[in-house]
Amino acid sequence: MAKRIDVSGLSAYYGNHRAIEDISMTVEPRSVTAFIGPSGCGKSTFLRTLNRMHEVTPGGRVEGKVMLDDENLYGAGVDPVAVRRTVGMVFQRPNPFPTMSIYDNVAAGLRLNGSARRKSEIDGIVEKSLKGANLWNEVKDRLNKPGAGLSGGQQQRLCIARAIAVEPQVLLMDEPCSALDPISTLAIEDLIGELKEQFTIVIVTHNMQQAARVSDRTAFFNLAGVGQPGKLIEIDETQRIFSNPSVQATEDYISGRFG
Amino acid sequence: MDIVNSPGEHPPNSRQPAVTRLGDRVFLGMSRGSGILLLVIMAAIAVFLTVRAIHAISLDHSDFFTTFEWNANLQPPSFGIAVLAYGTVVSSLIAMIIAVPVSVGIALFISHYAPRKLATPLAYLVDLLAAVPSIVYGLWGGLYLVPHLQGLNLWLNEYLSWTGIFHKSDPSSAARSLFTVGILLAIMIVPIITNVSREVFRQVPKAHEEAALALGATRWEVVRMSVLPFARSGIISASMLGLGRALGETMAVATVLSASPVLSARLLDPVGGTFAQNIAAKFAEADNFGRDALIASGLVLFVITLLVNGAARLIIARRKEYSGANA
């Protein structure tokens, strides 16, 4: 249950401002692809075009194609709600539903769109998802306690459990560790390594060591100047990007000469 | 300048008093003074009401809580609040049943559904409605709403009279009933409940809404999963504000209701009364003792308001653990 993403000629706008320009790339299934680049280069915006979250922002619109295997996510008649069920997302700050218990947080997606399931079935999925997010042992005795009572790192793993409970094809992660301490970060990174067995994972990160540690392929984004649209500079095997990139700007960024 | 000592914080292991600044002392004095003043005013009101009320009730010849009629000017005086308490609670209840869902709907529409071009003037309009004086609503209610609600009254009587509460004893009588009062009160409190609810809905963190969206929630599911639970206590507070206005409303009730000391479950009959309406109607002709008697009824209204507010606070506090406010 992992699909290939094929992006071609994609631009995204906020009103009349073009945030990213003419991006084409392929994201391989069952692998981790990292997006790196300076602030404002549009990597988060690009990530949000992959599950049609960009258009939720007032004035947000997208041109171009995003193919998920054979289906164009921006094709005529495609329901964005259905897209977001197929392409899950984890955000920068952990955002469990504060009014729900740990159990209900994980089950939240299962109860959407009028899908009726048996209690025992939901129980099973909740347990499987929490185990998948390496959180089960820590919370199995307090599933009915509020999710907001967990630590930041646990909350982020709860959000991952919530995202994988609906069995998406792709998992998008927008700087999932930037609000976490190093130990929680390590836990999430280990988890990403396990999750790529099942999912296509795309992760935006400001931490280049993290990109080097967790990803198979890395894409470098950059922008010509303030107010200019962000562009994809190159995408390659992570090892190549960090040792011998083909574009000078990439090497400058990675070696800390700018950005 | 000692940068370690910030005002109000004593440095550890030091017998020296903390450095204080004139501005801080003045501000502390002012805010403390305002707080104390508030308590003094509250206490003064309570003492005034209680003393005069007890005096009146002690001379009441019939039971204060169960008597229907209000004859404080008779010798011996005989008056009671049964009809007034019933009328106040019932008309406010009708108002809440109508106003809360409508207000939440309007507020949600403004904050989450309407395009910005429509939402801004709509929000402004609601604010404007909240500022209309109640006497204006009262005049409109008495002169326009009463005759125009006759049709609804007759329809309810025809199809729902089997429920008892919608049975109209005399179909030809005007719609000057508790039911009409409830509808007018609902119209009056919709703006304030809408206003406060909309403010709460706007404060729902974007992260909660995006969490639901990213799971594949439709717009309504986003509202149900993240907006309404977060705003729950705010909606309750907004409703309490509206209820407060409904319980104490005077002119709007006085212009609509044909007050008469009858306690009837039939909401369409032109009978009944409320505390505020009764006070307004009887105050001018009351002697000193009559005014004390009216104050006694005001005190009961005060207590009812306190009880309702207390109950609302309990509801909010019971699920504090899950409240979104501290997330």
XYZ file of C-alpha atoms in Angstrom:
586
model
C 0.000 0.000 0.000
C 2.517 2.542 -1.146
C 2.293 4.497 -4.316
C 4.666 6.447 -6.519
C 4.209 10.215 -6.788
C 4.977 11.836 -10.125
C 4.877 15.618 -10.156
C 5.139 17.572 -13.391
C 5.133 21.304 -14.061
C 3.676 22.209 -10.700
C 3.327 25.837 -9.566
C 1.507 27.046 -6.454
C 0.146 30.496 -5.728
C -1.046 32.550 -2.780
C -3.394 34.962 -4.545
C -1.227 36.492 -7.242
C 2.038 35.601 -5.565
C 3.720 32.572 -7.048
C 5.279 30.618 -4.174
C 6.784 27.728 -6.124
C 7.464 27.456 -9.833
C 7.477 24.622 -12.306
C 8.444 21.708 -10.085
C 8.795 18.222 -11.524
C 9.999 15.213 -9.588
C 9.335 11.583 -8.847
C 8.958 10.214 -5.332
C 9.654 6.488 -5.132
C 7.302 4.202 -3.202
C 8.475 2.603 0.064
C 11.238 5.109 0.492
C 11.907 8.320 2.377
C 12.342 11.487 0.389
C 13.598 14.563 2.242
C 13.023 18.167 1.198
C 15.690 20.622 2.322
C 16.322 24.261 1.579
C 16.380 27.717 3.152
C 13.298 29.237 4.826
C 10.742 30.568 2.366
C 11.908 28.354 -0.490
C 8.485 26.753 -0.744
C 9.250 23.225 0.438
C 6.352 23.196 2.903
C 4.059 24.760 0.311
C 5.090 22.077 -2.150
C 4.477 19.368 0.449
C 0.988 20.733 1.015
C 0.187 20.555 -2.692
C 0.735 16.782 -2.507
C -2.420 16.248 -0.418
C -4.331 19.296 -1.637
C -3.962 21.095 1.691
C -2.474 24.132 -0.058
C -5.821 25.171 -1.473
C -7.316 25.332 2.041
C -5.367 28.561 2.588
C -7.418 31.523 1.341
C -6.182 32.445 -2.130
C -4.202 29.219 -2.509
C -4.287 27.545 -5.933
C -2.179 25.121 -7.892
C -1.239 24.566 -11.537
C 0.282 21.390 -12.907
C -0.094 17.688 -12.310
C 0.465 15.384 -9.366
C 0.111 11.736 -10.382
C -0.385 9.162 -7.633
C 0.379 6.050 -9.688
C -2.213 6.518 -12.457
C -4.454 9.106 -10.870
C -4.016 12.860 -11.234
C -4.767 14.408 -7.819
C -5.731 17.645 -9.558
C -7.816 15.983 -12.260
C -11.387 17.001 -12.945
C -13.862 15.558 -10.469
C -11.247 14.459 -7.937
C -12.504 15.045 -4.405
C -9.852 16.710 -2.213
C -11.341 14.953 0.807
C -10.645 11.595 -0.836
C -7.102 12.716 -1.705
C -6.383 13.553 1.928
C -7.564 10.122 3.014
C -5.017 8.577 0.647
C -2.198 10.990 1.445
C -1.818 11.463 5.199
C -0.019 14.301 6.904
C 1.909 14.995 10.116
C 2.493 18.607 11.101
C 5.289 20.657 12.556
C 3.688 21.034 15.962
C 1.980 17.975 17.446
C -1.750 18.628 17.103
C -3.792 15.879 18.753
C -7.443 16.811 19.184
C -7.423 18.331 22.674
C -10.965 17.303 23.512
C -10.416 13.641 22.644
C -8.846 10.731 24.485
C -5.784 8.938 23.124
C -8.037 6.196 21.790
C -10.447 8.610 20.125
C -7.593 10.534 18.559
C -6.346 7.432 16.791
C -9.880 6.369 15.882
C -10.835 9.866 14.656
C -10.085 9.213 11.010
C -11.858 5.847 11.079
C -15.111 7.443 12.106
C -15.140 9.965 9.278
C -17.258 10.014 6.162
C -20.004 7.944 7.686
C -17.942 4.768 7.742
C -19.469 2.493 10.341
C -17.170 -0.099 11.839
C -17.548 -2.519 14.669
C -16.038 -1.598 18.020
C -13.777 -4.645 17.983
C -12.481 -3.718 14.551
C -11.665 -0.175 15.667
C -10.003 -1.552 18.815
C -7.762 -3.658 16.614
C -6.808 -0.793 14.304
C -6.107 1.541 17.230
C -3.789 -0.996 18.815
C -2.058 -1.756 15.517
C -1.583 1.944 14.734
C -0.237 2.791 18.188
C 2.153 -0.166 17.922
C 3.117 1.053 14.468
C 3.928 4.440 15.951
C 5.974 2.866 18.801
C 3.605 4.357 21.347
C 1.518 1.365 22.430
C 3.637 0.333 25.415
C 3.599 3.844 26.817
C -0.141 4.463 26.565
C -1.896 1.078 26.608
C -2.976 1.558 30.234
C -4.391 5.045 29.701
C -6.132 4.975 26.346
C -9.041 6.919 27.805
C -6.898 9.769 29.084
C -6.718 12.971 27.033
C -4.152 12.996 24.241
C -3.069 16.485 25.193
C -1.676 15.113 28.471
C 1.193 13.305 26.734
C 4.674 14.738 26.274
C 5.501 16.549 23.043
C 7.298 13.578 21.527
C 4.498 11.198 22.522
C 1.936 13.595 21.086
C 3.775 13.633 17.772
C 3.840 9.825 17.703
C 0.129 9.905 18.555
C -0.385 12.122 15.513
C 1.563 9.632 13.403
C -0.609 6.810 14.759
C -3.690 8.839 13.884
C -2.382 9.398 10.357
C -1.485 5.751 9.668
C -4.716 4.401 11.192
C -6.611 5.282 8.006
C -3.982 3.352 5.994
C -2.849 6.058 3.590
C -0.656 5.387 0.559
C 1.658 8.269 1.313
C 2.707 9.978 4.544
C 3.751 13.630 4.391
C 5.722 15.047 7.313
C 6.223 18.777 7.676
C 9.242 19.271 9.970
C 7.847 16.671 12.392
C 10.729 16.997 14.865
C 11.323 20.734 14.953
C 9.305 21.166 18.157
C 10.843 18.137 19.883
C 13.874 17.443 22.065
C 16.740 15.263 20.736
C 15.554 12.037 22.378
C 12.020 12.379 21.024
C 13.533 13.297 17.662
C 15.532 10.076 17.660
C 12.376 8.099 18.449
C 10.564 9.684 15.499
C 13.533 9.091 13.186
C 13.671 5.405 14.128
C 9.960 5.260 13.495
C 10.328 6.801 10.040
C 12.831 4.067 9.192
C 10.232 1.424 10.119
C 7.314 3.153 8.440
C 8.986 3.267 5.045
C 8.520 -0.501 4.808
C 4.836 0.220 4.264
C 4.436 3.839 3.172
C 5.838 6.337 0.752
C 7.240 9.016 3.034
C 8.042 12.623 2.244
C 9.625 14.708 4.986
C 10.425 18.415 5.092
C 13.289 19.209 7.433
C 15.566 22.088 8.366
C 17.982 19.685 9.935
C 20.435 18.434 7.327
C 21.825 15.702 9.561
C 18.281 14.457 9.894
C 17.839 14.438 6.136
C 21.103 12.534 5.812
C 20.090 10.039 8.529
C 16.552 9.162 7.514
C 16.155 9.717 3.783
C 16.931 7.665 0.713
C 16.594 10.579 -1.640
C 16.931 14.303 -0.996
C 15.520 17.254 -2.892
C 17.096 20.670 -2.541
C 14.889 23.743 -3.004
C 16.035 27.317 -3.308
C 14.773 30.753 -4.250
C 16.498 33.456 -6.237
C 15.571 36.193 -3.758
C 12.889 37.496 -1.429
C 9.523 37.543 -3.214
C 10.798 35.210 -5.930
C 9.171 31.794 -6.350
C 10.963 28.778 -4.905
C 12.346 26.189 -7.287
C 13.575 22.629 -7.152
C 17.332 22.780 -7.681
C 18.007 19.064 -7.751
C 16.873 15.723 -6.424
C 19.147 12.740 -6.091
C 20.264 9.893 -3.852
C 20.815 11.357 -0.399
C 24.371 10.071 -0.337
C 25.113 11.857 -3.610
C 23.527 15.112 -2.491
C 25.583 15.212 0.665
C 28.877 14.079 -0.848
C 28.981 15.155 -4.427
C 25.968 17.197 -5.566
C 25.786 18.161 -9.200
C 24.759 21.774 -8.623
C 27.062 24.297 -6.944
C 24.187 25.939 -4.972
C 23.391 22.639 -3.290
C 26.956 22.201 -2.170
C 27.069 25.801 -0.884
C 23.919 25.217 1.149
C 24.976 21.886 2.569
C 28.438 23.057 3.478
C 26.934 26.071 5.224
C 28.321 28.695 2.879
C 24.886 30.356 2.732
C 21.296 29.968 3.879
C 19.775 49.531 38.637
C 19.421 46.078 40.124
C 18.493 43.850 37.256
C 17.991 40.712 39.329
C 14.990 41.978 41.257
C 11.930 42.161 39.136
C 8.898 43.644 40.913
C 7.016 41.261 43.136
C 9.858 38.754 43.248
C 11.968 38.586 46.361
C 15.508 37.484 45.750
C 16.375 34.316 47.671
C 18.492 34.582 50.815
C 17.970 38.298 51.085
C 16.427 40.321 53.884
C 16.290 43.456 51.840
C 12.866 44.382 50.486
C 12.491 43.996 46.745
C 12.966 47.100 44.660
C 9.617 48.665 43.820
C 8.864 51.375 41.317
C 6.327 54.151 41.627
C 4.458 53.116 38.454
C 4.062 49.542 39.718
C 2.782 50.734 43.098
C 0.244 53.080 41.511
C -0.982 50.403 39.149
C -1.167 47.809 41.933
C -3.147 50.247 44.064
C -5.543 51.036 41.252
C -6.224 47.445 40.254
C -6.540 46.300 43.856
C -8.847 49.231 44.556
C -11.087 48.373 41.609
C -11.282 44.768 42.768
C -12.267 45.791 46.279
C -14.771 48.335 44.960
C -16.468 45.596 42.945
C -16.825 43.413 46.043
C -18.175 46.335 48.067
C -20.791 47.154 45.419
C -21.853 43.508 45.173
C -22.150 43.249 48.949
C -24.082 46.522 49.144
C -26.577 45.336 46.552
C -27.004 41.990 48.262
C -27.470 43.522 51.716
C -29.923 46.150 50.424
C -32.007 43.577 48.565
C -31.975 41.055 51.391
C -32.877 43.456 54.199
C -35.804 45.048 52.344
C -36.956 41.706 50.954
C -36.994 39.988 54.342
C -39.000 42.871 55.765
C -41.625 42.538 53.032
C -41.814 38.736 53.127
C -42.222 38.732 56.919
C -45.379 40.830 56.574
C -46.750 38.830 53.613
C -50.090 37.361 54.654
C -49.946 34.478 52.190
C -47.115 32.189 51.160
C -44.546 34.145 49.180
C -43.425 31.230 47.039
C -46.738 29.600 46.135
C -49.206 32.480 45.830
C -50.289 33.496 42.336
C -51.641 37.005 42.881
C -49.638 40.136 43.604
C -51.664 42.342 45.963
C -49.024 44.122 48.005
C -51.258 47.174 48.442
C -54.074 45.275 50.195
C -54.506 45.252 53.958
C -53.232 42.786 54.951
C -50.802 42.423 51.990
C -50.939 39.189 50.033
C -48.524 38.467 47.261
C -46.455 35.618 45.768
C -44.085 34.833 42.972
C -45.335 31.487 41.652
C -46.689 32.888 38.375
C -43.758 35.243 37.929
C -41.103 32.594 38.501
C -42.898 30.190 36.187
C -43.345 32.809 33.464
C -39.768 34.028 33.676
C -38.250 30.553 33.512
C -40.583 29.271 30.782
C -40.254 32.269 28.483
C -36.466 32.252 28.864
C -36.380 28.521 28.244
C -38.351 28.937 25.000
C -35.982 31.735 24.014
C -32.910 29.564 24.669
C -34.296 26.550 22.795
C -34.785 28.724 19.728
C -31.842 31.099 20.042
C -28.881 28.847 20.878
C -28.975 26.581 17.792
C -29.771 29.513 15.503
C -26.954 31.606 16.959
C -24.402 28.814 16.745
C -25.462 28.285 13.137
C -25.103 31.959 12.238
C -21.761 32.198 14.017
C -20.446 29.094 12.228
C -21.640 30.459 8.911
C -19.830 33.738 9.487
C -16.618 32.182 10.776
C -16.303 29.046 8.644
C -18.640 28.968 5.665
C -19.373 32.414 4.274
C -16.939 33.988 1.807
C -15.092 36.892 3.395
C -16.999 39.455 1.319
C -20.235 38.285 2.897
C -18.908 37.430 6.362
C -17.620 40.897 7.228
C -20.861 42.856 6.621
C -22.848 40.034 8.199
C -20.755 40.159 11.352
C -21.179 43.921 11.419
C -24.930 43.564 11.071
C -25.073 41.146 14.004
C -23.093 43.584 16.144
C -25.542 46.291 15.172
C -28.537 44.139 16.152
C -26.979 43.495 19.561
C -26.901 47.241 20.154
C -30.601 47.893 19.424
C -32.308 49.034 22.679
C -34.778 46.537 24.069
C -37.643 49.068 24.038
C -37.362 49.100 20.238
C -37.638 45.309 20.150
C -40.532 45.661 22.590
C -42.464 48.106 20.432
C -41.852 46.019 17.340
C -42.858 42.885 19.231
C -46.063 44.362 20.613
C -47.211 46.081 17.429
C -45.935 43.787 14.699
C -44.953 40.397 16.044
C -48.104 39.779 18.115
C -50.602 40.084 15.221
C -48.266 38.281 12.813
C -47.712 35.343 15.146
C -51.451 34.691 15.360
C -51.230 32.412 12.319
C -48.443 30.324 13.863
C -50.404 30.168 17.120
C -53.500 28.849 15.378
C -51.456 26.370 13.349
C -49.793 25.027 16.493
C -53.195 24.846 18.187
C -54.653 22.918 15.271
C -51.890 20.322 14.842
C -50.118 20.178 18.198
C -52.844 20.914 20.709
C -52.714 17.220 21.728
C -49.371 17.987 23.442
C -51.222 20.145 25.958
C -48.679 22.940 25.942
C -49.794 24.095 22.490
C -53.494 24.042 23.282
C -55.043 27.506 22.937
C -58.080 27.834 25.216
C -59.625 30.671 23.238
C -58.474 30.655 19.592
C -59.798 34.175 19.032
C -57.608 35.728 21.729
C -54.508 37.680 20.669
C -51.089 36.018 20.708
C -50.015 37.912 23.833
C -48.684 34.748 25.417
C -45.517 33.389 27.026
C -44.825 31.654 23.735
C -44.735 34.963 21.865
C -42.600 36.465 24.602
C -40.197 33.537 24.226
C -39.909 34.107 20.479
C -39.315 37.837 20.934
C -36.692 37.158 23.606
C -35.041 34.660 21.264
C -34.799 37.316 18.556
C -33.322 39.703 21.103
C -30.623 37.371 22.405
C -29.557 35.832 19.087
C -27.185 38.728 18.299
C -25.303 38.539 21.589
C -24.954 34.742 21.549
C -23.893 34.858 17.897
C -21.394 37.579 18.586
C -19.616 35.797 21.426
C -19.736 32.367 19.748
C -18.243 33.766 16.541
C -15.369 35.229 18.530
C -14.738 31.801 20.101
C -14.947 29.993 16.757
C -12.386 32.362 15.311
C -9.962 31.440 18.062
C -9.951 27.732 17.274
C -6.301 26.985 16.503
C -5.694 26.406 12.819
C -3.627 23.352 13.767
C -6.724 21.565 15.118
C -8.691 22.255 11.966
C -5.819 21.157 9.733
C -5.456 17.980 11.767
C -9.023 17.066 10.873
C -8.679 18.185 7.262
C -5.537 16.113 6.757
C -7.397 13.008 7.942
C -9.867 13.524 5.119
C -12.616 15.309 7.001
C -15.290 17.231 5.146
C -16.017 20.785 6.173
C -18.828 19.726 8.494
C -16.633 17.016 10.013
C -13.907 19.596 10.668
C -16.491 21.699 12.486
C -17.724 18.699 14.468
C -14.291 17.283 15.323
C -12.275 20.355 16.111
C -14.312 23.555 16.118
C -17.330 22.663 18.259
C -15.459 20.702 20.957
C -12.925 23.505 21.330
C -15.654 26.158 21.461
C -17.959 24.231 23.770
C -17.323 26.181 26.944
C -17.402 29.417 24.973
C -20.814 28.546 23.565
C -22.054 27.858 27.084
C -20.728 31.207 28.285
C -22.335 32.964 25.331
C -25.646 31.258 26.070
C -25.422 32.345 29.701
C -24.983 35.949 28.605
C -28.063 35.616 26.423
C -30.002 33.880 29.172
C -29.113 36.672 31.573
C -30.594 39.187 29.189
C -33.713 37.077 28.628
C -34.336 36.529 32.357
C -34.138 40.207 33.157
C -35.843 41.622 30.073
C -38.575 44.088 31.040
C -39.949 46.316 28.316
C -40.104 43.711 25.588
C -42.130 41.448 27.867
C -44.334 44.255 29.142
C -45.356 45.352 25.635
C -46.248 41.831 24.530
C -47.690 39.942 27.462
C -51.227 40.321 28.788
C -50.221 39.886 32.395
C -52.676 38.024 34.590
C -52.065 35.895 37.654
C -52.743 32.550 36.030
C -50.230 29.753 36.024
C -50.945 27.704 32.933
C -49.031 25.021 31.081
C -50.768 26.209 27.917
C -48.073 28.408 26.440
C -50.367 30.010 23.849
C -52.873 31.425 26.343
C -52.566 35.166 26.993
C -51.804 34.775 30.690
C -48.841 34.773 33.022
C -46.145 37.253 33.922
C -42.442 37.625 34.632
C -40.461 39.200 37.460
C -39.192 42.143 35.485
C -42.517 42.840 33.789
C -44.332 42.692 37.139
C -41.872 45.094 38.760
C -42.214 47.568 35.893
C -46.004 47.352 35.951
C -46.437 47.681 39.726
C -43.613 50.020 40.662
C -45.318 53.347 39.919
C -48.407 52.636 42.005
C -46.573 50.923 44.855
C -46.142 52.510 48.278
C -43.011 51.952 50.358
C -44.070 48.513 51.441
C -45.132 47.593 47.910
C -41.671 48.494 46.685
C -40.083 46.257 49.306
C -42.314 43.454 48.113
C -41.163 44.052 44.524
C -37.566 44.032 45.728
C -38.214 40.619 47.248
C -39.271 39.362 43.833
C -36.142 40.972 42.333
C -34.028 39.079 44.832
C -35.534 35.774 43.696
C -34.671 36.674 40.095
C -31.136 37.428 41.258
C -30.869 34.032 42.945
C -32.229 32.232 39.854
C -29.600 33.955 37.714
C -26.857 32.948 40.150
C -28.039 29.327 40.175
C -28.112 29.139 36.383
C -24.637 30.623 36.139
C -23.332 28.250 38.779
C -24.774 25.285 36.906
C -23.107 26.466 33.700
C -19.750 26.766 35.453
C -20.139 23.223 36.759
C -20.757 21.945 33.249
C -17.661 23.721 31.967
C -15.480 22.588 34.860
C -16.479 18.954 34.639
C -14.586 18.417 31.401
C -11.726 20.759 32.108
C -9.215 17.976 31.554
C -10.305 17.846 27.948
C -10.681 21.573 27.494
C -8.933 22.939 24.460
C -8.115 26.172 26.219
C -4.937 24.902 27.830
C -3.617 23.022 24.827
